[in-house]
Short mmCIF file of C-alpha atoms in Angstrom, two decimals:
data_model
loop_
_atom_site.label_atom_id
_atom_site.label_comp_id
_atom_site.label_asym_id
_atom_site.label_seq_id
_atom_site.Cartn_x
_atom_site.Cartn_y
_atom_site.Cartn_z
CA MET A 1 62.11 -69.99 -30.57
CA SER A 2 64.86 -68.12 -28.76
CA GLN A 3 65.52 -69.13 -25.20
CA LEU A 4 67.73 -67.49 -22.64
CA VAL A 5 68.60 -69.52 -19.56
CA LEU A 6 70.02 -66.89 -17.26
CA ARG A 7 70.53 -68.96 -14.15
CA GLY A 8 72.37 -71.68 -16.04
CA PHE A 9 74.48 -69.09 -17.87
CA ARG A 10 73.60 -70.60 -21.25
CA LEU A 11 72.46 -68.94 -24.41
CA TRP A 12 70.62 -70.92 -27.07
CA PRO A 13 70.17 -68.66 -30.09
CA LEU A 14 67.84 -70.96 -32.04
CA SER A 15 66.49 -68.12 -34.08
CA TRP A 16 67.47 -64.47 -33.92
CA HIS A 17 67.09 -61.40 -36.02
CA PHE A 18 70.81 -60.89 -36.59
CA GLY A 19 70.62 -57.21 -37.43
CA MET A 20 74.07 -56.29 -36.18
CA ALA A 21 75.56 -59.65 -37.19
CA HIS A 22 74.25 -59.23 -40.72
CA GLN A 23 75.70 -55.76 -40.90
CA ILE A 24 79.10 -56.88 -39.66
CA ALA A 25 79.14 -59.90 -41.99
CA GLY A 26 78.17 -57.69 -44.91
CA LEU A 27 80.87 -55.17 -44.07
CA VAL A 28 83.47 -57.94 -43.74
CA LEU A 29 82.43 -59.51 -47.05
CA LEU A 30 82.45 -56.17 -48.83
CA SER A 31 85.82 -55.36 -47.30
CA LEU A 32 87.21 -58.69 -48.48
CA ILE A 33 85.93 -58.14 -52.02
CA VAL A 34 87.33 -54.62 -52.18
CA PHE A 35 90.57 -55.67 -50.52
CA GLY A 36 90.99 -58.68 -52.83
CA THR A 37 90.29 -56.62 -55.94
CA ILE A 38 92.65 -53.81 -54.97
CA THR A 39 95.30 -56.28 -53.85
CA GLY A 40 95.08 -58.21 -57.14
CA VAL A 41 95.36 -55.05 -59.21
CA ILE A 42 98.28 -53.74 -57.16
CA ILE A 43 100.11 -57.07 -57.18
CA ARG A 44 99.63 -57.51 -60.92
CA THR A 45 100.78 -53.97 -61.65
CA LYS A 46 103.77 -54.19 -59.36
CA TYR A 47 104.65 -57.69 -60.54
CA VAL A 48 104.51 -56.71 -64.22
CA ALA A 49 106.57 -53.59 -63.61
CA SER A 50 109.06 -55.56 -61.57
CA LEU A 51 109.44 -58.23 -64.26
CA ARG A 52 109.81 -55.63 -66.97
CA GLU A 53 112.47 -53.77 -65.03
CA ASP A 54 114.24 -57.00 -64.17
CA LEU A 55 114.26 -58.17 -67.78
CA LYS A 56 115.45 -54.78 -69.01
CA ALA A 57 118.18 -54.65 -66.39
CA ARG A 58 119.23 -58.16 -67.29
CA GLY A 59 119.27 -57.33 -71.02
CA GLU A 60 121.25 -54.15 -70.46
CA SER A 61 123.71 -56.05 -68.26
CA ILE A 62 124.23 -58.66 -71.02
CA ALA A 63 124.63 -55.98 -73.67
CA GLN A 64 127.15 -54.09 -71.57
CA SER A 65 129.10 -57.29 -70.87
CA VAL A 66 129.32 -58.06 -74.60
CA ALA A 67 130.25 -54.44 -75.37
CA ARG A 68 133.07 -54.47 -72.81
CA SER A 69 134.37 -57.74 -74.25
CA ILE A 70 134.47 -56.20 -77.73
CA GLN A 71 136.11 -53.04 -76.44
CA ARG A 72 138.92 -55.03 -74.82
CA GLY A 73 139.77 -56.40 -78.26
CA ALA A 74 139.76 -60.04 -77.35
CA ILE A 75 136.79 -60.75 -79.55
CA ARG A 76 138.35 -59.05 -82.58
CA GLN A 77 141.42 -61.30 -82.40
CA ASP A 78 139.26 -64.42 -82.15
CA PRO A 79 135.95 -63.96 -84.05
CA ALA A 80 134.84 -67.51 -83.17
CA SER A 81 134.81 -66.63 -79.53
CA LEU A 82 132.27 -63.86 -80.28
CA GLY A 83 129.82 -66.41 -81.61
CA LEU A 84 130.31 -68.63 -78.60
CA LEU A 85 129.78 -65.66 -76.29
CA LEU A 86 126.58 -64.67 -78.04
CA LYS A 87 125.36 -68.26 -77.98
CA GLU A 88 126.06 -68.51 -74.26
CA PHE A 89 124.21 -65.29 -73.43
CA GLY A 90 121.36 -66.22 -75.77
CA GLN A 91 120.53 -69.24 -73.65
CA ILE A 92 119.67 -67.03 -70.67
CA HIS A 93 115.92 -67.15 -69.85
CA GLY A 94 114.07 -64.23 -71.31
CA VAL A 95 116.72 -63.35 -73.96
CA SER A 96 115.41 -63.74 -77.50
CA TYR A 97 118.60 -62.72 -79.31
CA ILE A 98 121.97 -60.96 -79.05
CA ALA A 99 123.31 -59.12 -82.09
CA VAL A 100 126.47 -57.12 -82.76
CA LEU A 101 126.04 -54.48 -85.42
CA GLY A 102 128.74 -52.60 -87.23
CA GLN A 103 129.12 -48.87 -87.58
CA ASN A 104 126.83 -48.85 -90.62
CA GLY A 105 124.23 -51.15 -89.08
CA GLU A 106 125.45 -54.34 -90.68
CA VAL A 107 125.16 -57.51 -88.61
CA VAL A 108 128.59 -58.62 -87.47
CA ALA A 109 127.42 -61.51 -85.31
CA ILE A 110 124.10 -62.75 -83.96
CA GLY A 111 122.81 -65.66 -81.93
CA PRO A 112 120.81 -67.71 -81.89
CA GLN A 113 120.74 -67.28 -85.64
CA ASP A 114 117.07 -67.68 -86.76
CA ALA A 115 115.25 -66.31 -83.78
CA ALA A 116 117.57 -63.39 -83.49
CA LEU A 117 117.10 -62.31 -87.09
CA GLU A 118 113.33 -62.61 -86.83
CA ALA A 119 113.19 -60.76 -83.55
CA LEU A 120 115.57 -58.08 -84.78
CA GLY A 121 113.39 -57.53 -87.82
CA LEU A 122 110.28 -57.21 -85.68
CA ALA A 123 111.98 -54.90 -83.28
CA GLN A 124 113.07 -52.67 -86.07
CA ALA A 125 109.69 -52.78 -87.77
CA ALA A 126 107.53 -52.12 -84.67
CA ALA A 127 107.36 -48.98 -82.56
CA GLY A 128 107.65 -50.55 -79.16
CA ASP A 129 104.38 -52.55 -79.40
CA THR A 130 106.06 -55.98 -79.70
CA PRO A 131 106.54 -58.86 -77.27
CA VAL A 132 110.30 -58.39 -77.77
CA VAL A 133 112.10 -55.28 -76.47
CA ASP A 134 115.38 -54.38 -78.22
CA LEU A 135 118.03 -52.97 -75.88
CA ALA A 136 121.12 -51.37 -77.54
CA VAL A 137 124.47 -50.54 -75.94
CA PRO A 138 127.09 -48.68 -78.09
CA VAL A 139 130.67 -49.90 -78.47
CA GLN A 140 132.81 -46.82 -77.80
CA SER A 141 136.30 -48.05 -78.68
CA GLY A 142 137.83 -50.62 -80.96
CA MET A 143 135.16 -51.80 -83.36
CA LYS A 144 132.65 -49.09 -83.78
CA GLY A 145 129.06 -50.27 -83.58
CA SER A 146 126.48 -51.44 -81.01
CA VAL A 147 125.33 -54.51 -79.12
CA HIS A 148 121.58 -55.29 -79.28
CA VAL A 149 119.82 -57.62 -76.82
CA GLY A 150 116.19 -58.70 -77.46
CA VAL A 151 114.22 -59.21 -74.25
CA ASP A 152 111.16 -61.51 -74.57
CA LEU A 153 108.15 -59.92 -72.81
CA GLY A 154 106.28 -63.19 -73.03
CA VAL A 155 108.14 -64.12 -69.90
CA VAL A 156 106.19 -61.39 -68.13
CA GLU A 157 102.86 -62.84 -69.30
CA LYS A 158 103.89 -66.26 -68.05
CA GLY A 159 104.88 -64.74 -64.74
CA LEU A 160 101.37 -63.27 -64.38
CA GLU A 161 99.97 -66.78 -64.09
CA LYS A 162 101.37 -66.88 -60.57
CA VAL A 163 99.48 -63.73 -59.51
CA PRO A 164 96.00 -65.33 -58.85
CA ALA A 165 97.55 -67.93 -56.60
CA ILE A 166 99.30 -65.23 -54.64
CA VAL A 167 96.11 -63.15 -54.41
CA TRP A 168 94.04 -66.14 -53.25
CA ARG A 169 96.57 -66.89 -50.56
CA ILE A 170 96.33 -63.31 -49.36
CA VAL A 171 92.50 -63.39 -49.49
CA LEU A 172 92.43 -66.69 -47.60
CA VAL A 173 94.63 -65.26 -44.89
CA SER A 174 92.38 -62.17 -44.82
CA ILE A 175 89.27 -64.34 -44.49
CA LEU A 176 90.80 -66.23 -41.60
CA CYS A 177 91.72 -62.95 -39.95
CA ALA A 178 88.22 -61.54 -40.59
CA MET A 179 86.57 -64.66 -39.17
CA SER A 180 88.74 -64.38 -36.10
CA VAL A 181 87.77 -60.73 -35.73
CA ALA A 182 84.08 -61.63 -36.29
CA VAL A 183 84.19 -64.32 -33.60
CA ILE A 184 85.85 -61.91 -31.21
CA VAL A 185 83.26 -59.21 -32.00
CA TYR A 186 80.41 -61.72 -31.61
CA LEU A 187 81.64 -62.99 -28.27
CA SER A 188 82.53 -59.56 -26.93
CA THR A 189 79.68 -57.45 -28.34
CA ILE A 190 76.88 -59.17 -30.26
CA ARG A 191 76.27 -62.08 -27.89
CA PRO A 192 76.11 -59.79 -24.83
CA ILE A 193 73.68 -57.55 -26.71
CA TYR A 194 71.46 -60.60 -27.38
CA VAL A 195 71.64 -61.50 -23.71
CA LEU A 196 70.71 -57.94 -22.71
CA THR A 197 67.87 -57.86 -25.25
CA GLU A 198 66.43 -61.13 -23.97
CA SER A 199 66.76 -59.93 -20.39
CA VAL A 200 64.87 -56.73 -21.20
CA ARG A 201 62.17 -58.77 -22.97
CA GLN A 202 61.75 -61.00 -19.91
CA ILE A 203 61.54 -57.97 -17.64
CA GLY A 204 58.88 -56.53 -19.94
CA GLN A 205 56.90 -59.79 -19.56
CA GLY A 206 57.02 -59.57 -15.79
CA ARG A 207 59.83 -62.08 -15.26
CA PHE A 208 62.78 -60.57 -13.45
CA PRO A 209 66.12 -62.41 -13.89
CA ARG A 210 68.41 -62.18 -10.91
CA ALA A 211 71.65 -62.72 -12.88
CA ILE A 212 72.66 -61.83 -16.43
CA PRO A 213 75.49 -64.01 -17.86
CA ILE A 214 77.78 -61.21 -18.99
CA ARG A 215 81.15 -61.08 -17.28
CA SER A 216 82.67 -58.31 -19.34
CA ARG A 217 84.35 -55.49 -17.44
CA GLY A 218 83.65 -52.96 -20.16
CA GLU A 219 80.60 -50.87 -20.92
CA LEU A 220 78.41 -53.90 -21.67
CA GLY A 221 79.33 -55.43 -18.33
CA MET A 222 78.42 -52.19 -16.58
CA LEU A 223 75.12 -52.16 -18.46
CA ALA A 224 74.47 -55.78 -17.43
CA ARG A 225 75.10 -54.98 -13.76
CA SER A 226 72.80 -51.96 -13.98
CA LEU A 227 70.14 -54.11 -15.63
CA GLU A 228 70.49 -56.72 -12.88
CA GLN A 229 69.99 -54.01 -10.27
CA MET A 230 66.98 -52.64 -12.13
CA SER A 231 65.52 -56.16 -12.42
CA ALA A 232 65.99 -56.72 -8.70
CA ASP A 233 64.33 -53.38 -7.90
CA LEU A 234 61.43 -54.09 -10.25
CA ALA A 235 61.01 -57.56 -8.74
CA SER A 236 60.82 -55.98 -5.29
CA TYR A 237 58.33 -53.36 -6.49
CA HIS A 238 56.32 -56.08 -8.22
CA GLU A 239 56.11 -58.12 -5.02
CA GLN A 240 55.05 -55.02 -3.10
CA LEU A 241 52.46 -54.25 -5.76
CA GLU A 242 51.07 -57.78 -5.61
CA SER A 243 50.93 -57.54 -1.83
CA LYS A 244 49.09 -54.21 -2.03
CA THR A 245 46.78 -55.66 -4.68
CA ARG A 246 45.88 -58.56 -2.39
CA GLU A 247 45.28 -56.10 0.43
CA LEU A 248 43.08 -54.00 -1.85
CA GLU A 249 41.11 -57.08 -2.88
CA LEU A 250 40.55 -57.91 0.77
CA SER A 251 39.63 -54.29 1.43
CA LYS A 252 37.26 -54.37 -1.54
CA GLU A 253 35.53 -57.45 -0.17
CA GLU A 254 35.33 -55.80 3.23
CA LEU A 255 33.92 -52.62 1.67
CA GLN A 256 31.35 -54.64 -0.25
CA ARG A 257 30.35 -56.38 2.94
CA GLN A 258 30.13 -53.08 4.79
CA ASN A 259 28.18 -51.49 1.93
CA GLU A 260 25.75 -54.39 2.04
CA GLU A 261 25.36 -53.90 5.76
CA ILE A 262 24.88 -50.17 5.24
CA ARG A 263 22.30 -50.86 2.55
CA LYS A 264 20.43 -53.21 4.83
CA ALA A 265 20.67 -50.71 7.67
CA GLN A 266 19.48 -47.96 5.36
CA SER A 267 16.54 -50.07 4.22
CA GLN A 268 15.75 -50.84 7.84
CA MET A 269 16.03 -47.16 8.70
CA ILE A 270 13.73 -46.24 5.81
CA ARG A 271 11.21 -48.82 6.97
CA SER A 272 11.51 -47.55 10.52
CA GLU A 273 11.14 -43.98 9.32
CA LYS A 274 8.14 -45.00 7.27
CA PHE A 275 6.58 -46.73 10.27
CA ALA A 276 7.25 -43.62 12.34
CA SER A 277 5.71 -41.52 9.61
CA MET A 278 2.79 -43.89 9.47
CA GLY A 279 2.26 -43.35 13.19
CA GLN A 280 2.36 -39.59 12.73
CA LEU A 281 0.15 -39.91 9.69
CA ALA A 282 -2.35 -42.00 11.62
CA ALA A 283 -2.66 -39.26 14.20
CA SER A 284 -2.93 -36.64 11.47
CA VAL A 285 -5.46 -38.71 9.56
CA ALA A 286 -7.49 -39.23 12.70
CA HIS A 287 -7.52 -35.49 13.25
CA GLU A 288 -8.16 -34.65 9.60
CA ILE A 289 -10.89 -37.23 9.16
CA SER A 290 -12.62 -36.62 12.48
CA ASN A 291 -13.75 -33.12 11.47
CA PRO A 292 -15.36 -34.05 8.14
CA LEU A 293 -16.89 -37.17 9.72
CA ALA A 294 -18.35 -35.05 12.51
CA GLY A 295 -19.78 -32.67 9.94
CA ILE A 296 -21.22 -35.55 7.92
CA LEU A 297 -22.76 -37.03 11.07
CA THR A 298 -24.28 -33.65 11.98
CA TYR A 299 -25.78 -33.22 8.53
CA LEU A 300 -27.16 -36.76 8.62
CA LYS A 301 -28.88 -36.05 11.93
CA LEU A 302 -30.38 -32.84 10.56
CA ILE A 303 -31.62 -34.61 7.46
CA ARG A 304 -33.12 -37.40 9.58
CA ARG A 305 -34.94 -34.90 11.81
CA ARG A 306 -36.35 -33.08 8.85
CA LEU A 307 -37.48 -36.32 7.32
CA GLU A 308 -39.07 -37.41 10.61
CA SER A 309 -40.84 -34.07 11.00
CA GLY A 310 -42.65 -34.64 7.73
CA ARG A 311 -42.14 -31.08 6.65
CA MET A 312 -40.44 -31.25 3.24
CA GLY A 313 -41.14 -28.07 1.37
CA GLU A 314 -39.11 -26.73 -1.52
CA GLY A 315 -36.94 -24.75 0.84
CA GLN A 316 -36.31 -27.86 2.93
CA GLN A 317 -35.34 -29.87 -0.15
CA GLU A 318 -32.83 -27.22 -1.21
CA THR A 319 -31.34 -27.24 2.27
CA ILE A 320 -31.08 -31.03 2.24
CA ARG A 321 -29.42 -30.86 -1.20
CA GLN A 322 -26.83 -28.43 0.15
CA TYR A 323 -26.27 -30.78 3.09
CA LEU A 324 -25.69 -33.65 0.68
CA VAL A 325 -23.26 -31.60 -1.44
CA THR A 326 -21.29 -30.69 1.66
CA MET A 327 -21.29 -34.32 2.78
CA GLU A 328 -20.06 -35.39 -0.66
CA LYS A 329 -17.14 -32.94 -0.52
CA GLU A 330 -16.18 -34.01 2.99
CA THR A 331 -16.36 -37.67 1.95
CA GLU A 332 -14.11 -36.98 -1.05
CA ARG A 333 -11.70 -35.21 1.25
CA CYS A 334 -11.58 -38.24 3.53
CA GLY A 335 -11.04 -40.51 0.53
CA HIS A 336 -8.21 -38.30 -0.72
CA ILE A 337 -6.52 -38.42 2.68
CA VAL A 338 -6.81 -42.20 2.86
CA LYS A 339 -5.57 -42.61 -0.73
CA ASN A 340 -2.47 -40.52 -0.04
CA LEU A 341 -1.85 -42.64 3.03
CA LEU A 342 -2.06 -45.82 0.95
CA ASP A 343 0.18 -44.41 -1.77
CA PHE A 344 2.79 -43.54 0.82
CA ALA A 345 2.50 -46.82 2.71
CA LYS A 346 2.61 -49.30 -0.18
CA SER A 347 6.09 -50.42 -1.26
CA SER A 348 5.39 -51.80 -4.69
CA GLU A 349 8.39 -51.80 -7.02
CA PRO A 350 7.98 -49.91 -10.31
CA ASP A 351 7.56 -51.88 -13.53
CA LEU A 352 10.21 -50.09 -15.59
CA ARG A 353 9.53 -50.05 -19.32
CA GLU A 354 10.24 -47.83 -22.31
CA ILE A 355 7.60 -45.12 -22.21
CA ASP A 356 6.89 -41.86 -23.99
CA ILE A 357 7.05 -39.12 -21.38
CA HIS A 358 4.88 -36.84 -23.54
CA ARG A 359 2.10 -39.43 -23.47
CA VAL A 360 2.30 -39.60 -19.67
CA LEU A 361 2.06 -35.81 -19.45
CA ASP A 362 -0.83 -35.60 -21.91
CA ASP A 363 -2.81 -38.30 -20.05
CA THR A 364 -2.21 -36.46 -16.79
CA LEU A 365 -3.29 -33.13 -18.27
CA PHE A 366 -6.42 -34.77 -19.69
CA LEU A 367 -7.47 -35.83 -16.20
CA LEU A 368 -6.78 -32.32 -14.92
CA ASN A 369 -8.38 -30.49 -17.83
CA PHE A 370 -11.55 -29.62 -15.88
CA LYS A 371 -9.51 -28.42 -12.89
CA LEU A 372 -7.39 -26.23 -15.20
CA LEU A 373 -10.53 -24.69 -16.70
CA MET A 374 -12.20 -24.13 -13.36
CA SER A 375 -9.03 -22.56 -11.95
CA ASP A 376 -8.68 -20.29 -15.02
CA VAL A 377 -5.10 -21.49 -15.66
CA LEU A 378 -3.36 -20.93 -19.01
CA LEU A 379 -1.37 -24.03 -20.03
CA GLU A 380 1.81 -23.66 -22.09
CA LYS A 381 3.46 -26.82 -23.42
CA ARG A 382 6.86 -26.94 -25.10
CA TYR A 383 7.81 -30.48 -26.03
CA GLU A 384 11.23 -31.04 -27.59
CA ASP A 385 12.35 -34.17 -29.41
CA VAL A 386 13.29 -36.50 -26.55
CA PRO A 387 13.98 -40.26 -26.44
CA LEU A 388 11.95 -42.83 -24.52
CA VAL A 389 12.55 -43.00 -20.79
CA ALA A 390 12.66 -45.94 -18.38
CA GLY A 391 9.72 -45.76 -16.00
CA ASP A 392 6.42 -47.06 -14.68
CA PHE A 393 3.62 -45.35 -16.60
CA GLY A 394 1.14 -45.34 -13.70
CA GLN A 395 3.60 -44.22 -11.04
CA LEU A 396 5.02 -41.40 -13.19
CA LYS A 397 1.46 -40.34 -13.89
CA GLN A 398 0.90 -40.12 -10.12
CA VAL A 399 4.08 -38.00 -9.85
CA PHE A 400 2.90 -35.48 -12.43
CA LEU A 401 -0.63 -35.43 -10.95
CA ASN A 402 0.69 -34.41 -7.54
CA VAL A 403 3.14 -31.83 -8.91
CA ILE A 404 0.65 -30.23 -11.33
CA ILE A 405 -2.15 -30.15 -8.74
CA ASN A 406 0.21 -28.38 -6.32
CA ALA A 407 1.09 -25.89 -9.07
CA ILE A 408 -2.57 -25.20 -9.90
CA GLU A 409 -3.56 -24.74 -6.27
CA ALA A 410 -0.57 -22.42 -5.66
CA MET A 411 -1.78 -19.87 -8.25
CA LYS A 412 -4.22 -17.42 -6.68
CA GLY A 413 -3.40 -14.16 -8.46
CA GLU A 414 -4.59 -12.74 -11.76
CA GLU A 415 -1.76 -14.19 -13.87
CA ARG A 416 -2.12 -17.96 -13.80
CA VAL A 417 0.23 -19.66 -16.25
CA LEU A 418 1.35 -23.28 -16.04
CA SER A 419 4.38 -24.06 -18.26
CA ILE A 420 5.55 -27.60 -19.06
CA HIS A 421 8.85 -27.95 -20.92
CA THR A 422 10.67 -31.18 -21.89
CA GLN A 423 14.23 -31.42 -23.20
CA PHE A 424 16.99 -33.98 -23.69
CA HIS A 425 20.28 -33.56 -21.83
CA ARG A 426 22.74 -35.43 -24.04
CA GLU A 427 25.72 -35.32 -21.69
CA SER A 428 23.92 -37.08 -18.81
CA GLN A 429 21.61 -39.10 -21.11
CA THR A 430 18.53 -37.90 -19.24
CA VAL A 431 15.18 -36.28 -20.07
CA LEU A 432 14.28 -33.13 -18.14
CA VAL A 433 10.65 -32.25 -17.39
CA GLU A 434 10.23 -28.69 -16.09
CA ILE A 435 6.87 -27.70 -14.55
CA GLN A 436 6.68 -24.01 -13.71
CA ASP A 437 3.84 -21.96 -12.23
CA THR A 438 3.23 -18.29 -11.45
CA GLY A 439 1.96 -18.95 -7.96
CA GLU A 440 2.86 -17.66 -4.53
CA GLY A 441 6.18 -19.48 -4.34
CA ILE A 442 7.84 -21.14 -1.36
CA SER A 443 9.82 -19.34 1.28
CA GLU A 444 13.50 -20.15 1.79
CA LYS A 445 12.93 -21.68 5.21
CA ASN A 446 10.19 -24.00 3.91
CA ILE A 447 11.74 -25.12 0.63
CA TYR A 448 14.02 -27.59 2.45
CA ARG A 449 11.03 -29.23 4.15
CA VAL A 450 8.73 -29.79 1.20
CA PHE A 451 9.66 -33.49 0.99
CA ASP A 452 9.10 -34.12 4.70
CA PRO A 453 5.98 -36.19 5.38
CA PHE A 454 3.00 -34.19 6.75
CA PHE A 455 4.63 -30.85 6.05
CA THR A 456 2.19 -28.54 4.28
CA THR A 457 1.38 -24.85 4.05
CA LYS A 458 -2.03 -25.41 2.43
CA ARG A 459 -5.22 -25.39 4.42
CA GLY A 460 -6.68 -28.86 4.29
CA GLY A 461 -3.44 -30.35 2.92
CA THR A 462 -2.00 -33.61 4.24
CA GLY A 463 1.68 -32.95 3.41
CA MET A 464 2.00 -36.33 1.71
CA GLY A 465 1.98 -35.31 -1.97
CA LEU A 466 5.66 -34.47 -2.51
CA PRO A 467 6.97 -37.23 -0.18
CA VAL A 468 5.07 -39.75 -2.32
CA VAL A 469 6.54 -38.11 -5.44
CA TYR A 470 10.04 -38.32 -3.98
CA GLY A 471 9.61 -41.99 -3.07
CA ILE A 472 8.42 -42.90 -6.57
CA LEU A 473 11.27 -41.02 -8.27
CA GLU A 474 13.82 -42.58 -5.92
CA LYS A 475 12.70 -46.03 -7.07
CA HIS A 476 13.10 -44.85 -10.66
CA ASN A 477 16.66 -43.71 -9.89
CA ALA A 478 15.49 -40.26 -10.96
CA ASP A 479 16.04 -36.81 -9.48
CA ILE A 480 13.76 -33.93 -8.54
CA SER A 481 14.70 -30.36 -7.70
CA ILE A 482 12.63 -27.31 -6.75
CA ASP A 483 13.51 -23.69 -7.45
CA SER A 484 11.12 -21.14 -6.01
CA GLN A 485 10.94 -17.38 -5.51
CA PRO A 486 8.26 -16.05 -3.19
CA GLY A 487 5.75 -13.97 -5.11
CA LYS A 488 7.03 -15.09 -8.54
CA GLY A 489 6.38 -18.82 -8.71
CA THR A 490 7.96 -22.24 -8.47
CA LYS A 491 9.76 -24.47 -10.96
CA VAL A 492 9.93 -28.22 -10.39
CA THR A 493 12.52 -30.11 -12.48
CA ILE A 494 12.28 -33.89 -12.80
CA GLN A 495 15.23 -35.72 -14.37
CA LEU A 496 14.49 -39.19 -15.81
CA ASN A 497 16.93 -41.71 -17.27
CA VAL A 498 16.85 -42.59 -20.97
CA ALA A 499 15.62 -46.14 -21.59
CA ASN A 500 18.25 -47.09 -24.18
CA PRO A 501 21.06 -44.53 -24.64
CA ARG A 502 22.45 -46.40 -27.68
CA ARG A 503 19.28 -45.79 -29.63
CA VAL A 504 19.07 -42.10 -28.84
CA SER A 505 18.55 -40.13 -32.03
CA ARG A 506 21.20 -37.53 -32.82
CA THR A 507 18.81 -35.41 -34.85
CA ASN A 508 17.72 -32.08 -33.41
CA GLN A 509 14.12 -31.19 -34.21
CA GLU A 510 12.28 -27.97 -33.48
CA PRO A 511 10.34 -28.11 -30.19
CA THR A 512 6.54 -28.42 -30.27
CA GLU A 513 4.69 -25.59 -28.54
CA SER A 514 1.03 -25.28 -27.59
CA ARG A 515 -1.09 -22.98 -25.45
CA THR A 516 -4.45 -23.97 -24.04
#
């Protein structure tokens, strides 16, 4: 694992991806191979050419020396000295033979004897493709003829044996130079890049080094100083961010505490408001119940008098029956008032389960079927494919009872149509239930008061129906909205949450419609 100790100014490259180092080493190695190959070829070529030229120059020099000796005439006066001269020159390294030929090509003298004859024959027989090169110098005066010197090219081949050693020495020196350059490049470029890379990695991990061990005055040093400044700035920003985070956490805790206090205060306010409403309701109930109770008491007294009088004809029985019917209606009215009071007063929490909203609506409509028939209301149902909702079956049934009863009682004209439409709102994952009537509608000034307890525009109403509905839906975390136009009707929209959004079907089916 690589470790960079910035404060101790030490670099321990235990394992690195030497991308640049590999490239430099490869370039150096390739350069050495190319340089060694080219150097070897050049040295061999130059060395061979140099040896050839040297041998030829030496041979020509010997031939010219012998030719000058013959031209001076000293050799002609003493033929033995010619043989000694040829023998002496023939011992020079690289000379195969020396021969003096007459004007007609006859051999006048030659040395050394055997090798010279053999070499001369080969030189004359071959066309320059022989290890022996014959060099001829003419004798211009005195004895007419020429001096031939045979140069042994095998000396050149032997000289080539020294070339590899020379090349290896050059390559070795080149390697040493390349290694020196590589070390300099590593210390001046690659190592600082590793240090910068490790510093950037530490900064990315949230550790901000205060010093970067690069003391170069060049571009890398400038980059290191800039990186140090950036690290210091980021460290300062990081400390500020942590400080702000701690402050936010404290603020969050304080907000949670305040929200809890607000929730408690709101609950207390709701309870206080409910108690205040209960007080108002008690007065209203006392007033509403006193009238039917007084009527019931009056009818009871009349019935008792008629029974005590003993006169019970058919006409009297019919009158008593009408009294009893009136008493029954007034009693039901009292019971309805008390029931609404209990529904509003009780604070039972809903038992939320997965329920079919269509089943709740159908059960509610079944209970109200007789009222729909007696009120001459046409029912239109349009059920779309909707998922199960989260709710309390009984409480939602009470919601729809109150809303539908209000809709039925609001329709007094000739056209009495009650429309119930359900649909799924995919974006909000809710089921919408729209209940629309063709009744009298609600005026603009009253529509904002329909959820206030005891507010009613109906004769004999208690004003507790919609407040109870609102309370139930609030506990279901559901919404209700009312859109009304006076003279055209009212539409109540109830928005319920889907029980399990993950299981919501993505299939779109045709809505189910019915008219009754």
